[in-house]
Coordinates of N, CA and C in Angstrom, one line a residue:
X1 N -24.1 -0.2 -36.8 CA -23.2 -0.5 -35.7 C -23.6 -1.9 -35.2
X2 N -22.3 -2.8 -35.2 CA -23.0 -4.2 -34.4 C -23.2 -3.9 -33.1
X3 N -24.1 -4.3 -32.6 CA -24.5 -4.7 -30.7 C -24.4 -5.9 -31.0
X4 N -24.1 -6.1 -29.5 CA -23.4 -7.4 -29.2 C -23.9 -7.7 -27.7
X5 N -24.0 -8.8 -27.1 CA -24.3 -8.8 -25.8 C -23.1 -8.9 -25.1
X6 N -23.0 -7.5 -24.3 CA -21.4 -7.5 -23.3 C -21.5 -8.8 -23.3
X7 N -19.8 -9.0 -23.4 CA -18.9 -10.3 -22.5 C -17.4 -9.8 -21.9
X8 N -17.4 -10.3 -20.7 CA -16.6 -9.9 -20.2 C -15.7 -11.1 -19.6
X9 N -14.2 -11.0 -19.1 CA -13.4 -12.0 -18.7 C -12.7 -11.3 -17.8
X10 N -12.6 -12.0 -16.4 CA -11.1 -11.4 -15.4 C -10.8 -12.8 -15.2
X11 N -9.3 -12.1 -14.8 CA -8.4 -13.1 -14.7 C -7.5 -12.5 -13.7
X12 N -7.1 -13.0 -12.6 CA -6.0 -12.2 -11.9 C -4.5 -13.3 -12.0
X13 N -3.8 -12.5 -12.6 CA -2.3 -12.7 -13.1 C -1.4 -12.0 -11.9
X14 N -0.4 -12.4 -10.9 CA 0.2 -12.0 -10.3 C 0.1 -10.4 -9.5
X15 N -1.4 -10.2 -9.4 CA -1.4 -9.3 -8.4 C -2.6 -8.2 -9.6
X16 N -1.9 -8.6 -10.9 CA -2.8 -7.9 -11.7 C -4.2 -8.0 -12.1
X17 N -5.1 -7.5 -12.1 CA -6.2 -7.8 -12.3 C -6.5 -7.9 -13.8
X18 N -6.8 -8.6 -14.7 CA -7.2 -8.2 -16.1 C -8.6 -8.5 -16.7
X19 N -8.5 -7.8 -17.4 CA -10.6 -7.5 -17.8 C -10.6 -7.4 -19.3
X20 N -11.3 -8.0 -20.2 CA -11.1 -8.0 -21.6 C -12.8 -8.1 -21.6
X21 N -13.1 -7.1 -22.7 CA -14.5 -6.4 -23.6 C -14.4 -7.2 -24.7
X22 N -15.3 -7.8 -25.6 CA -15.3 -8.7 -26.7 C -15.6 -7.6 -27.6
X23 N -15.1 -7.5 -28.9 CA -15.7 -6.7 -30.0 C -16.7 -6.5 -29.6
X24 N -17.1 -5.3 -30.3 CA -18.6 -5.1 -30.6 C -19.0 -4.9 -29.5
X25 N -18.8 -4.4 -27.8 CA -19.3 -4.3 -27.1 C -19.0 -2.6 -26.9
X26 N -20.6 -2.1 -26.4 CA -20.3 -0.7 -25.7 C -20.3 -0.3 -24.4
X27 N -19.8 -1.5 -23.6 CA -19.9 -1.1 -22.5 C -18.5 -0.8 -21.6
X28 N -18.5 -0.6 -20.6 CA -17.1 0.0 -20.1 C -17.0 -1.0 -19.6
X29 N -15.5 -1.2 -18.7 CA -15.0 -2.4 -17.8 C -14.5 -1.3 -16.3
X30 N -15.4 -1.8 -15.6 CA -14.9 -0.8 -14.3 C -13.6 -2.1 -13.7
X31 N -12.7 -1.1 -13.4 CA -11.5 -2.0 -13.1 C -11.3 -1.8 -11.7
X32 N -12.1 -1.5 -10.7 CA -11.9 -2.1 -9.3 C -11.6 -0.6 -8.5
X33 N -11.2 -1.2 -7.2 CA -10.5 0.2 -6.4 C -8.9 0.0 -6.0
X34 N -8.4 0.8 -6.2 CA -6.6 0.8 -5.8 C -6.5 1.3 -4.8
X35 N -5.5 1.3 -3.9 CA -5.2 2.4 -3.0 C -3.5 1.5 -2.6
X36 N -3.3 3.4 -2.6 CA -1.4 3.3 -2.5 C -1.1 3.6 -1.0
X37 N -0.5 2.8 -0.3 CA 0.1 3.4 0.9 C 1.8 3.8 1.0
X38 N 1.8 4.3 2.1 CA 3.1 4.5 2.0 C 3.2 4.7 4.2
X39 N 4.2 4.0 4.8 CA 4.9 4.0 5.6 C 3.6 3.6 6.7
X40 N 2.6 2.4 6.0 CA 1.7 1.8 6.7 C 0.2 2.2 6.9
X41 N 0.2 3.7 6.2 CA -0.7 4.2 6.0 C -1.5 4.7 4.1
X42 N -2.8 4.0 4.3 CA -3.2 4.1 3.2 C -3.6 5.8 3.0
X43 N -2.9 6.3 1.5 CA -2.4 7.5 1.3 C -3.7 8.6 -0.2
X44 N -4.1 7.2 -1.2 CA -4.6 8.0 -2.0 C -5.4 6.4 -2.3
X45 N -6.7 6.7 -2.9 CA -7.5 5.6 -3.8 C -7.8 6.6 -4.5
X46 N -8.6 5.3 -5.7 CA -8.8 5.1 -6.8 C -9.5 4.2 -7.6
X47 N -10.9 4.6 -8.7 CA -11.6 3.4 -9.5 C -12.3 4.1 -10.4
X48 N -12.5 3.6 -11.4 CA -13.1 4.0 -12.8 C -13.4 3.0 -13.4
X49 N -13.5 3.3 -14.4 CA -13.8 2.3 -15.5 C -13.0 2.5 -17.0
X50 N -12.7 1.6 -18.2 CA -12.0 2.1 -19.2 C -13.1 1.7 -20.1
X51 N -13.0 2.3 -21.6 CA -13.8 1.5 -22.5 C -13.6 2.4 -24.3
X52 N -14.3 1.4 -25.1 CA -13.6 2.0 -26.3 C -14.5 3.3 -26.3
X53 N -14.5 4.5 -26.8 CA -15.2 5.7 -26.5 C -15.6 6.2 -28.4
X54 N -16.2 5.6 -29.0 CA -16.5 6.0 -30.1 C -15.9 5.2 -31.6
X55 N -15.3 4.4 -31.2 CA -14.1 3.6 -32.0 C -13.3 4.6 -32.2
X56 N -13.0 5.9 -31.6 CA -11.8 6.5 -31.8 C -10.8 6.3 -30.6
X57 N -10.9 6.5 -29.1 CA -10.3 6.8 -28.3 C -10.4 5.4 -27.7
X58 N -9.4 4.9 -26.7 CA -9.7 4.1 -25.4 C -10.0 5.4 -24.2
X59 N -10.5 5.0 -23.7 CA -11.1 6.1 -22.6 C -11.1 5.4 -21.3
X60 N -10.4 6.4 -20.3 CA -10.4 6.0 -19.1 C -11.0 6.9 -18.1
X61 N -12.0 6.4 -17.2 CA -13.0 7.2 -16.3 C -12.1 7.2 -15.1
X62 N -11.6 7.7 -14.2 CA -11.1 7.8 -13.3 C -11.4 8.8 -12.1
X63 N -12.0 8.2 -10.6 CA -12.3 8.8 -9.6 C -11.3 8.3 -8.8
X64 N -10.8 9.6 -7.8 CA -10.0 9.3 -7.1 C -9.9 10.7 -5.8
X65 N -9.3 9.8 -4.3 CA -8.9 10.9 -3.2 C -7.9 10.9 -2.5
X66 N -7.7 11.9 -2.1 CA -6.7 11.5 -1.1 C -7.7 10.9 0.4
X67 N -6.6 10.1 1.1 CA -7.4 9.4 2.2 C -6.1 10.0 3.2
X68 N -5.2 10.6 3.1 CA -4.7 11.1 4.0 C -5.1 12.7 5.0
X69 N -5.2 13.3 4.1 CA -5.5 14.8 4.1 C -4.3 15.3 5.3
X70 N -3.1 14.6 4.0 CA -1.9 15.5 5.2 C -1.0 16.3 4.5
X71 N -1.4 17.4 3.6 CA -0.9 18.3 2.9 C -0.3 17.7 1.6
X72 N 0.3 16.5 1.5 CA 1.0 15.7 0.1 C -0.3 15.7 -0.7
X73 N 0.2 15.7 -2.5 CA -0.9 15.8 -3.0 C -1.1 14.3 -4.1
X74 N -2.3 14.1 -4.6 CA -1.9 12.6 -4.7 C -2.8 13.0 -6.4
X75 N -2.4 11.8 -7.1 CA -2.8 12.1 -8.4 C -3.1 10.7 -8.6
X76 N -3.3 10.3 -10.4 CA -3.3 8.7 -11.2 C -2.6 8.8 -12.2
X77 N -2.2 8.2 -12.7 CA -1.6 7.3 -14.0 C -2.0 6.7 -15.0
X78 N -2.1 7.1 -16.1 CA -3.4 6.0 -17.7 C -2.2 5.7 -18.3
X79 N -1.9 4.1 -18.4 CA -1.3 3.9 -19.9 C -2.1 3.0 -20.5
X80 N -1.5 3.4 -21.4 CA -1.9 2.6 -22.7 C -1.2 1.3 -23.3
X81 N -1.5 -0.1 -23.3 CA -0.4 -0.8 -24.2 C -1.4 -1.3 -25.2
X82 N -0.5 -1.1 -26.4 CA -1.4 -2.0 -27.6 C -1.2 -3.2 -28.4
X83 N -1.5 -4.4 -28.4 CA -1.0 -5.7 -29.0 C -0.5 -5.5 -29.8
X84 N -0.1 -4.5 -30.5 CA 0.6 -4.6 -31.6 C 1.9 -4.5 -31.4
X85 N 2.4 -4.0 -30.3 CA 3.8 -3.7 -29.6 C 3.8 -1.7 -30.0
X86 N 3.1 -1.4 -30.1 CA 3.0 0.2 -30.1 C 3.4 0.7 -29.0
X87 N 4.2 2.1 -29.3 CA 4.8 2.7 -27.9 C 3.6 2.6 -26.6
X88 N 3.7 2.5 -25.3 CA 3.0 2.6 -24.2 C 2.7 4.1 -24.0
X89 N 1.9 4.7 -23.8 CA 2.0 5.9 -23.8 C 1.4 6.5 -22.1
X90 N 1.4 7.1 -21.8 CA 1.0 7.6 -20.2 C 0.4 9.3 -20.3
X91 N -0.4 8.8 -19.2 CA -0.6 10.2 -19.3 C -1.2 10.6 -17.9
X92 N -1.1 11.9 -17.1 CA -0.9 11.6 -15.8 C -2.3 12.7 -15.4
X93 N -3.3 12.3 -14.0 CA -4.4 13.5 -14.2 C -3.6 14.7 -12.9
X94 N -4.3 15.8 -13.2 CA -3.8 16.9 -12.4 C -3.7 16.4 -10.7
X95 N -2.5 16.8 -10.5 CA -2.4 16.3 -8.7 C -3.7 17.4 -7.6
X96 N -4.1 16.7 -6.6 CA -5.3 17.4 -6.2 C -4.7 16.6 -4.7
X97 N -5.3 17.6 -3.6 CA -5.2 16.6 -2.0 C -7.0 17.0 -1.3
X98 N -8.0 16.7 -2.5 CA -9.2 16.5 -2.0 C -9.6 15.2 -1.0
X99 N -10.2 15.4 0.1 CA -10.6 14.1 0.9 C -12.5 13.8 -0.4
X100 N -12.5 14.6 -1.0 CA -13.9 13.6 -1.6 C -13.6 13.5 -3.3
X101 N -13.9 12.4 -3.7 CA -13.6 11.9 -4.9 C -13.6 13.0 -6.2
X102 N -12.8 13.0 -7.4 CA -12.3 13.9 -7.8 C -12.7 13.0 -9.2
X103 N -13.3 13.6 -10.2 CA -13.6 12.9 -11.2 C -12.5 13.5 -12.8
X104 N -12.1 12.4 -13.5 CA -11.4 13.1 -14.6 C -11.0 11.8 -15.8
X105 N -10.9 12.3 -16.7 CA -11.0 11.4 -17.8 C -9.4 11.4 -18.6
X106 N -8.8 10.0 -18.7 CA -7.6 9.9 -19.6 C -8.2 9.4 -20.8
X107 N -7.5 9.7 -22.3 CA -7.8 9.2 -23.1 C -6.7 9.4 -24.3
X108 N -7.0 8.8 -24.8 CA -5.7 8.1 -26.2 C -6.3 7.3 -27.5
X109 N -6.0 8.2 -28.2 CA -6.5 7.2 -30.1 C -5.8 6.0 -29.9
X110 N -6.6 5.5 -30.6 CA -7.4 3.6 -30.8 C -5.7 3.5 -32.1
X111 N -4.7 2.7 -31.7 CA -3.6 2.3 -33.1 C -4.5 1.8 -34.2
X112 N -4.1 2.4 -35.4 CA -5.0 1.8 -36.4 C -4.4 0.2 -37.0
X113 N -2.8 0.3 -36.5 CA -1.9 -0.8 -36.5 C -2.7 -2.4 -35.9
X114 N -3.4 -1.3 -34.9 CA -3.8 -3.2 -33.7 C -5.2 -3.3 -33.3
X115 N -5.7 -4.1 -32.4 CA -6.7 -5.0 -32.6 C -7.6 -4.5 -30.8
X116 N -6.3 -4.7 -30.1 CA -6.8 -4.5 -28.9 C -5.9 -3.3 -28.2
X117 N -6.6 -3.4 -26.9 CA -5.9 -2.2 -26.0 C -6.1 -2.6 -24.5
X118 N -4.7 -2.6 -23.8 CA -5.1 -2.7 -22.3 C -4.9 -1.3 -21.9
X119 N -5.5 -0.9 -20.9 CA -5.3 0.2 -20.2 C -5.3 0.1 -18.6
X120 N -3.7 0.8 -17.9 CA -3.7 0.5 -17.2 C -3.4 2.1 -16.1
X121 N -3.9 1.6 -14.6 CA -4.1 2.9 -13.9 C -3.4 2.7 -12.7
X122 N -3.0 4.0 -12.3 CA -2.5 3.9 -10.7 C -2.5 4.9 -10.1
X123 N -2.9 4.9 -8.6 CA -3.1 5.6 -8.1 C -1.6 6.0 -7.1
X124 N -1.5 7.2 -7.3 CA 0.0 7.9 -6.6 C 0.3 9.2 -5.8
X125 N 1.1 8.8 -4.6 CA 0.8 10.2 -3.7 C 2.1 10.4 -3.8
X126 N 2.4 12.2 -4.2 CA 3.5 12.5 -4.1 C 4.1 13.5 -2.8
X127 N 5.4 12.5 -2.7 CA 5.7 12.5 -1.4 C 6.9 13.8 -1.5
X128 N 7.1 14.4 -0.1 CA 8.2 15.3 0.0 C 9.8 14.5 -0.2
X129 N 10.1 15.6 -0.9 CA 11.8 15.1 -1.5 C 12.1 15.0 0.0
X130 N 13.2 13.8 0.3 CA 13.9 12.5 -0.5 C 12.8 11.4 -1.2
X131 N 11.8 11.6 -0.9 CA 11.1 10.2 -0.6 C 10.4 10.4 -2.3
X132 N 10.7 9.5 -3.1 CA 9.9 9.6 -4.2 C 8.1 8.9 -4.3
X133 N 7.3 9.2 -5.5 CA 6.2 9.0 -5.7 C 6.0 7.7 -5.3
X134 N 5.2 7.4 -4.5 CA 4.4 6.0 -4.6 C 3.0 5.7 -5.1
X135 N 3.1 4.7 -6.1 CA 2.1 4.2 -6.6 C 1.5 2.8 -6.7
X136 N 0.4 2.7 -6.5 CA -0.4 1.7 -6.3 C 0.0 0.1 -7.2
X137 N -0.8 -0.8 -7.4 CA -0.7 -1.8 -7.9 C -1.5 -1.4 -9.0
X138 N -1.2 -2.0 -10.9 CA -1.9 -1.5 -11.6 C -3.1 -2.6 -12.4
X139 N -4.2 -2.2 -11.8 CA -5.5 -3.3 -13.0 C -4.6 -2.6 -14.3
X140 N -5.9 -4.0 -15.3 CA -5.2 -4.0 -16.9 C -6.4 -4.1 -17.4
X141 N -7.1 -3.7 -17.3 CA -8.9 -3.5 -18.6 C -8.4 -3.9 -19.7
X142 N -9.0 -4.8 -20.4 CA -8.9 -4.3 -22.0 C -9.8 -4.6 -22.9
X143 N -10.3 -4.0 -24.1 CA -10.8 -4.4 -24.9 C -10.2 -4.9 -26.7
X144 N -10.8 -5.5 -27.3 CA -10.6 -5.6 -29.0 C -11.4 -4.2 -29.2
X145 N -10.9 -4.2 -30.9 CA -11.5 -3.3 -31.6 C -11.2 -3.4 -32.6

């Protein structure tokens, strides 16, 4: 296995945060904290970290609460995009309305097509019909591989 001494890069692009892992690194990229409000009041956060998990999976660590504790239940969002132009794929964690952090893992195989992977998250409280889901601003971690 090569080791490599982590290197890491952020860049903030229009609101987005982005984080790039150099080959050969095994370490994770913690991508910050989110939090979604809605009607002026901050509603659900969110922070983890992503990273390649074996050279099989991109792997996303995700802790997250609700900060309202007003019966709406609030969840996150994993996608996946891969330089190769591969479908984005999503995948969403179970909704929960805990006030103390809630730990759970998204994950998705590595395209054998491509090279890198961003992975992106968001934190979302779902709200009573009419009013649809709101969700946060999304970091973009990524690494090669």
């Amino acid at each position: 296995m090569l080791r490599t001494t982590p290197r890491t890069a952020a860049l903030t692009a229009g609101g987005v945060l982005l984080v790039t892992v150099t080959a050969g690194t095994a370490s994770a990229v913690g991508w910050g904290s989110i939090t979604v409000s809605y009607d002026g009041k901050p509603r659900a956060t969110a922070y983890g970290d992503f990273r390649n998990d074996r050279h099989i999976n991109a792997k996303n660590k995700v802790m997250s609460k609700d900060l309202a504790a007003d019966g709406n239940t609030v969840y996150t969002t994993g996608n996946w995009y891969f330089e190769n132009g591969a479908e984005v794929h999503q995948l969403n964690t179970p909704e929960h309305n805990h006030t103390y952090y809630v730990t759970h893992y998204l994950k998705h195989p590595l395209e054998a097509t491509a090279k890198s992977v961003r992975g992106g998250t968001r934190a979302c409280v779902q709200l009573g019909w009419p009013v649809p889901d709101t969700c946060s601003a999304q970091p973009l971690p990524s690494f090669d591989y």
